[in-house]
Amino acid sequence: MSRSTVSRRGFVTAGGAALVSGFAGCSSGGGSGASTDTASSADVVEIGVLEDQSGNFALVGDPKHKASMLAIEEINASGGIDGKEIEVYSRDPQSDNQRYQELTREMIDENDVDVLWAGYSSATREAIRPIINRNEQLYFYTTQYEGGVCDETTFAPGPTARQQLGTVLPYLREEYGPEIYTVAADYNFGQLSADWVKVLADEHDAEVVGEEFVPLSESSFGSTINRIQEADPDFVMSMLVGANHTSFYEQKASAGLEIPIGTSTAMAQGYEHRRLEPPAMANIYAGVNYMEEVPTESNTSDGGFVDRYFEKYPDAPYLNEEAETNYFSTYMYKEAVEQAGTLEQPEVIEALESGISLGTERAPEAPEGETVELDGATHHVDHHMWVLRADEEHTIEAVEDRTVPEQFLSETVGCDLREEAEQTQYTPRDYFEEAE
Amino acid sequence: MVNGLSLALQFLDSFAFIVLAAAGLAIVFGIMGVINLAHGEFILVGAYATTLAATQLGLPLVVAMAVGTLVTALFGLVVERTIVSGAVPNAVGQRVAGRDVMEPLYDRLADSMVATFGLSLVMVQGARIVFGNSIDQIATPLGEIAYGAFSYSTYRVVLSGVSVAVLLVTYYVFTRTDYGMRARATIQDEETAKALGVDTERTYVTTFAVGSGLAGLTGALFAPIVSMQPTLGDQFLVEAFVAVVVGGPSVVLGTALSGVVLGAIDAAFSNLYGTFVGRIALLIAAVIALRFLPEGVTGFVERVRTRRREGA
């Protein structure tokens, strides 16, 4: 697994210093210094991938791992990155944050990776971000999440709560009416997402009439369902997370609760519409950038993303939202390295910050569709977002789609990482009265 | 304010969940003195076997549930022979070592906890390796009961009936049958029972299989409701232990009483203040019960009875 060679970054740092003296000082270094006989190690790109293949998040994490491997295999087959072959370091963190911390250190200190993809949950990201920051490691966090991370070396190409909820909530408000009931998982993602529901409700002339936070270990939703019925809202916003919470959909169906539900978490990640027997997911609307069913040319055509994925992994159950983000962000990294002409992280980050687009002549289209653009200022992505609805038979249809930029960091916070290096996570409560 | 009928149905729901989660555990713990931390995974076996029998073999749901229960009982039998009593390893080991290589885990609380905890880890990961991170789920049968703005799952109401039936049958088996007599004799004084001709070893095997079968039944009954994934046993374990601790030494009566008390607390608090508060209330109730009734509700009843008898 680990390589016995001398630090590659140390070599590049020294080499870079000789050639481009201006950048020598910015380098993070950390290796064991220059060595003349490690030239061969500069001919490979070392990518670290830490995704959950077992433990609590295996259901949603395993497709991320598979999609990363697919992207890497494709890139290697077509000549690598700038002529260099990719070498992957991959370990299974088993959904354990402490193991994540150990493995992140291992990836940086021992394997000296050029770039790292890691983590499903926000809790994991926050557990390893201090290590990432200390080592100035280029890092991709690819899960859809609550948003607000403005960090100089972290790139969050997954859609944020404002992008996801901001796509589905206005649609449901228009279709069904202004009264919203929120049910969310009781941890930072759920709490912040619920705050976003309030902000978005205010912006779209709607109102949150009830709100409940459910512990991740809970799987009985009888009282929650009764409380929703009592409040009698026009629709429910559900940000329930994890395997235990999946029971909510089965239970609300068997209790005869026939209310439209908008979600940023169900179906696109844990493919509940495939796992549960119909009609548990009937009338559920996902506001997401990707599901396996997204009807784009690059996704569903012959030889498209779905075909390639299942050709490599015939037994895989589903191709989920985060898998797509792992996939296209690997291509974003490739594009940035080729623009930068080096693997050195500060320069690659600078290239990423210049704004990388997929779906142009140079780079392949992201499976979610059209041009997907990385916003250099915030390290987030302007996504092609979809509202996807499951019907009585759990067939998915697209009812709306449009490009939605990341707004919170760019417009509200004014985060510009090209101007100012930061390592902060901003929350809606800092900026919106409605969120409180 | 949530209406009274909702509250009543919610109570029945909590009651059924607590009673069914605890039933098998209470028997294995009460009679054999084995703390089974793999109880949740026995429920997992029942749930998976039922779901697979229904989705893969196409069996009708009730038949699939019977299959799930039987598979778990058989599985329990194997676990008892190999891990808990060590009879099989000993039979193999005697030829090599010429003596018992494994001491049975009966009445060794801490040791049985560690052994079954290990078993539960192996089972969860084993399920993941064999069946993947999730299996397709069967839908909840029987539709809903509607009343005004509210509605409730019929199946969950039926479950509360089943839980009462389980209690009654268990009560009958342990008080009115020969097997029940032998089981109770074994629990009270194993040496004397043995001296009087009770095959205590066989009683242990049967009891463990019955306890496992009950866990399997719980898994079978909840298969259409809970999410089918390898860690599904976790959600039952806490309730089961709280119920056994609050219930005390009398298996059937204790489980029934803690179902009533804890079910009422859970229903009231979850309905009025949400699921999270309901969960907290349940745990606070357990703390209070442990503090004031260290031997559980039935232990307390027993103590009062003894005192009365002595006073009279």
PDB file of C-alpha atoms in Angstrom, chain A residues 53-56 58-60 62 186 212-215 217-227 229-230 232 242-248 250-251 253-258 271 274-279, chain B residues 1-2 6-7 10 13 17 55 125 128 133-141 143-145 147 149-154 156 224-229 231-232 235 239 267 270-276 279:
ATOM      1  CA  GLN A  53     -17.270   0.789   2.110  1.00  0.00           C
ATOM      2  CA  SER A  54     -18.519  -0.548   5.426  1.00  0.00           C
ATOM      3  CA  GLY A  55     -20.178   0.768   8.564  1.00  0.00           C
ATOM      4  CA  ASN A  56     -23.114   3.123   8.924  1.00  0.00           C
ATOM      5  CA  ALA A  58     -21.658   2.129   3.449  1.00  0.00           C
ATOM      6  CA  LEU A  59     -24.926   2.245   1.529  1.00  0.00           C
ATOM      7  CA  VAL A  60     -24.246   5.797   0.322  1.00  0.00           C
ATOM      8  CA  ASP A  62     -19.645   2.714  -1.477  1.00  0.00           C
ATOM      9  CA  ASP A 186     -30.961  15.951  14.670  1.00  0.00           C
ATOM     10  CA  GLU A 212     -39.261  18.304  14.341  1.00  0.00           C
ATOM     11  CA  PHE A 213     -35.737  17.010  14.749  1.00  0.00           C
ATOM     12  CA  VAL A 214     -35.331  13.254  14.949  1.00  0.00           C
ATOM     13  CA  PRO A 215     -32.302  11.493  16.489  1.00  0.00           C
ATOM     14  CA  SER A 217     -31.024   6.229  15.951  1.00  0.00           C
ATOM     15  CA  GLU A 218     -34.805   6.626  15.797  1.00  0.00           C
ATOM     16  CA  SER A 219     -36.873   4.411  13.539  1.00  0.00           C
ATOM     17  CA  SER A 220     -40.410   4.779  14.941  1.00  0.00           C
ATOM     18  CA  PHE A 221     -42.297   7.653  13.368  1.00  0.00           C
ATOM     19  CA  GLY A 222     -45.833   7.107  14.658  1.00  0.00           C
ATOM     20  CA  SER A 223     -45.912  10.243  16.762  1.00  0.00           C
ATOM     21  CA  THR A 224     -44.150  12.306  14.076  1.00  0.00           C
ATOM     22  CA  ILE A 225     -46.815  11.254  11.582  1.00  0.00           C
ATOM     23  CA  ASN A 226     -49.580  12.177  14.032  1.00  0.00           C
ATOM     24  CA  ARG A 227     -48.018  15.568  14.625  1.00  0.00           C
ATOM     25  CA  GLN A 229     -51.472  15.272  10.514  1.00  0.00           C
ATOM     26  CA  GLU A 230     -52.398  17.558  13.345  1.00  0.00           C
ATOM     27  CA  ASP A 232     -52.083  19.737   8.440  1.00  0.00           C
ATOM     28  CA  GLY A 242     -29.511   7.347   7.297  1.00  0.00           C
ATOM     29  CA  ALA A 243     -30.886   3.837   7.302  1.00  0.00           C
ATOM     30  CA  ASN A 244     -33.011   4.143  10.454  1.00  0.00           C
ATOM     31  CA  HIS A 245     -34.853   7.187   9.129  1.00  0.00           C
ATOM     32  CA  THR A 246     -35.768   5.363   5.932  1.00  0.00           C
ATOM     33  CA  SER A 247     -38.559   3.746   7.975  1.00  0.00           C
ATOM     34  CA  PHE A 248     -40.369   7.102   7.926  1.00  0.00           C
ATOM     35  CA  GLU A 250     -42.777   3.139   4.744  1.00  0.00           C
ATOM     36  CA  GLN A 251     -44.570   4.163   7.939  1.00  0.00           C
ATOM     37  CA  ALA A 253     -47.446   5.295   3.562  1.00  0.00           C
ATOM     38  CA  SER A 254     -48.958   2.582   5.763  1.00  0.00           C
ATOM     39  CA  ALA A 255     -50.522   5.230   7.999  1.00  0.00           C
ATOM     40  CA  GLY A 256     -52.204   6.722   4.954  1.00  0.00           C
ATOM     41  CA  LEU A 257     -50.421  10.086   5.178  1.00  0.00           C
ATOM     42  CA  GLU A 258     -50.794  11.238   1.572  1.00  0.00           C
ATOM     43  CA  TYR A 271     -32.287   4.873  -3.622  1.00  0.00           C
ATOM     44  CA  ARG A 274     -35.735   0.956  -5.462  1.00  0.00           C
ATOM     45  CA  ARG A 275     -35.405  -0.591  -2.003  1.00  0.00           C
ATOM     46  CA  LEU A 276     -38.911  -0.006  -0.652  1.00  0.00           C
ATOM     47  CA  GLU A 277     -41.977  -1.565  -2.154  1.00  0.00           C
ATOM     48  CA  PRO A 278     -44.342   0.956  -3.825  1.00  0.00           C
ATOM     49  CA  PRO A 279     -46.134   3.163  -2.993  1.00  0.00           C
TER      50      PRO A 279
ATOM     51  CA  MET B   1     -53.171  19.100  21.467  1.00  0.00           C
ATOM     52  CA  VAL B   2     -53.147  15.694  19.864  1.00  0.00           C
ATOM     53  CA  SER B   6     -54.092   9.163  18.444  1.00  0.00           C
ATOM     54  CA  LEU B   7     -52.583   8.959  21.874  1.00  0.00           C
ATOM     55  CA  GLN B  10     -49.550   5.561  19.830  1.00  0.00           C
ATOM     56  CA  ASP B  13     -47.717   1.004  19.165  1.00  0.00           C
ATOM     57  CA  PHE B  17     -42.600  -2.401  20.207  1.00  0.00           C
ATOM     58  CA  THR B  55     -39.170 -11.423  -1.968  1.00  0.00           C
ATOM     59  CA  GLN B 125     -20.541  -7.544   9.192  1.00  0.00           C
ATOM     60  CA  ARG B 128     -23.179  -6.943   5.073  1.00  0.00           C
ATOM     61  CA  ASN B 133     -25.652  -2.845   2.462  1.00  0.00           C
ATOM     62  CA  SER B 134     -29.384  -3.250   2.075  1.00  0.00           C
ATOM     63  CA  ILE B 135     -31.973  -5.663   0.728  1.00  0.00           C
ATOM     64  CA  ASP B 136     -35.282  -4.902  -1.000  1.00  0.00           C
ATOM     65  CA  GLN B 137     -38.101  -4.408   1.448  1.00  0.00           C
ATOM     66  CA  ILE B 138     -41.666  -5.740   1.573  1.00  0.00           C
ATOM     67  CA  ALA B 139     -44.490  -3.222   1.952  1.00  0.00           C
ATOM     68  CA  THR B 140     -46.565  -2.859   5.107  1.00  0.00           C
ATOM     69  CA  PRO B 141     -49.803  -4.812   4.654  1.00  0.00           C
ATOM     70  CA  GLY B 143     -53.771  -0.311   4.876  1.00  0.00           C
ATOM     71  CA  GLU B 144     -54.827   2.329   7.358  1.00  0.00           C
ATOM     72  CA  ILE B 145     -57.519   3.337   9.838  1.00  0.00           C
ATOM     73  CA  TYR B 147     -60.476   9.085  11.756  1.00  0.00           C
ATOM     74  CA  ALA B 149     -57.795  14.446   9.983  1.00  0.00           C
ATOM     75  CA  PHE B 150     -55.844  11.523  11.367  1.00  0.00           C
ATOM     76  CA  SER B 151     -55.025   8.059  10.142  1.00  0.00           C
ATOM     77  CA  TYR B 152     -53.048   5.177  11.480  1.00  0.00           C
ATOM     78  CA  SER B 153     -51.483   2.010  10.123  1.00  0.00           C
ATOM     79  CA  THR B 154     -53.799  -0.990  10.700  1.00  0.00           C
ATOM     80  CA  ARG B 156     -49.369  -1.529  13.770  1.00  0.00           C
ATOM     81  CA  PRO B 224     -42.368  -4.696   6.710  1.00  0.00           C
ATOM     82  CA  ILE B 225     -41.832  -1.569   8.872  1.00  0.00           C
ATOM     83  CA  VAL B 226     -38.169  -0.991   9.672  1.00  0.00           C
ATOM     84  CA  SER B 227     -35.442  -0.332   7.147  1.00  0.00           C
ATOM     85  CA  MET B 228     -33.752  -3.523   5.926  1.00  0.00           C
ATOM     86  CA  GLN B 229     -30.055  -3.027   6.597  1.00  0.00           C
ATOM     87  CA  THR B 231     -27.593  -2.655  11.688  1.00  0.00           C
ATOM     88  CA  LEU B 232     -31.366  -2.833  12.103  1.00  0.00           C
ATOM     89  CA  GLN B 235     -32.853   0.109  17.326  1.00  0.00           C
ATOM     90  CA  GLU B 239     -35.699  -0.635  24.397  1.00  0.00           C
ATOM     91  CA  ALA B 267     -46.463   7.749  23.746  1.00  0.00           C
ATOM     92  CA  SER B 270     -43.422  11.800  21.868  1.00  0.00           C
ATOM     93  CA  ASN B 271     -46.889  12.940  20.933  1.00  0.00           C
ATOM     94  CA  LEU B 272     -46.771  16.119  22.960  1.00  0.00           C
ATOM     95  CA  TYR B 273     -43.153  17.163  22.549  1.00  0.00           C
ATOM     96  CA  GLY B 274     -41.723  15.104  19.672  1.00  0.00           C
ATOM     97  CA  THR B 275     -39.735  11.913  19.215  1.00  0.00           C
ATOM     98  CA  PHE B 276     -36.560  13.236  20.765  1.00  0.00           C
ATOM     99  CA  ARG B 279     -36.706   9.028  23.860  1.00  0.00           C
TER     100      ARG B 279
END
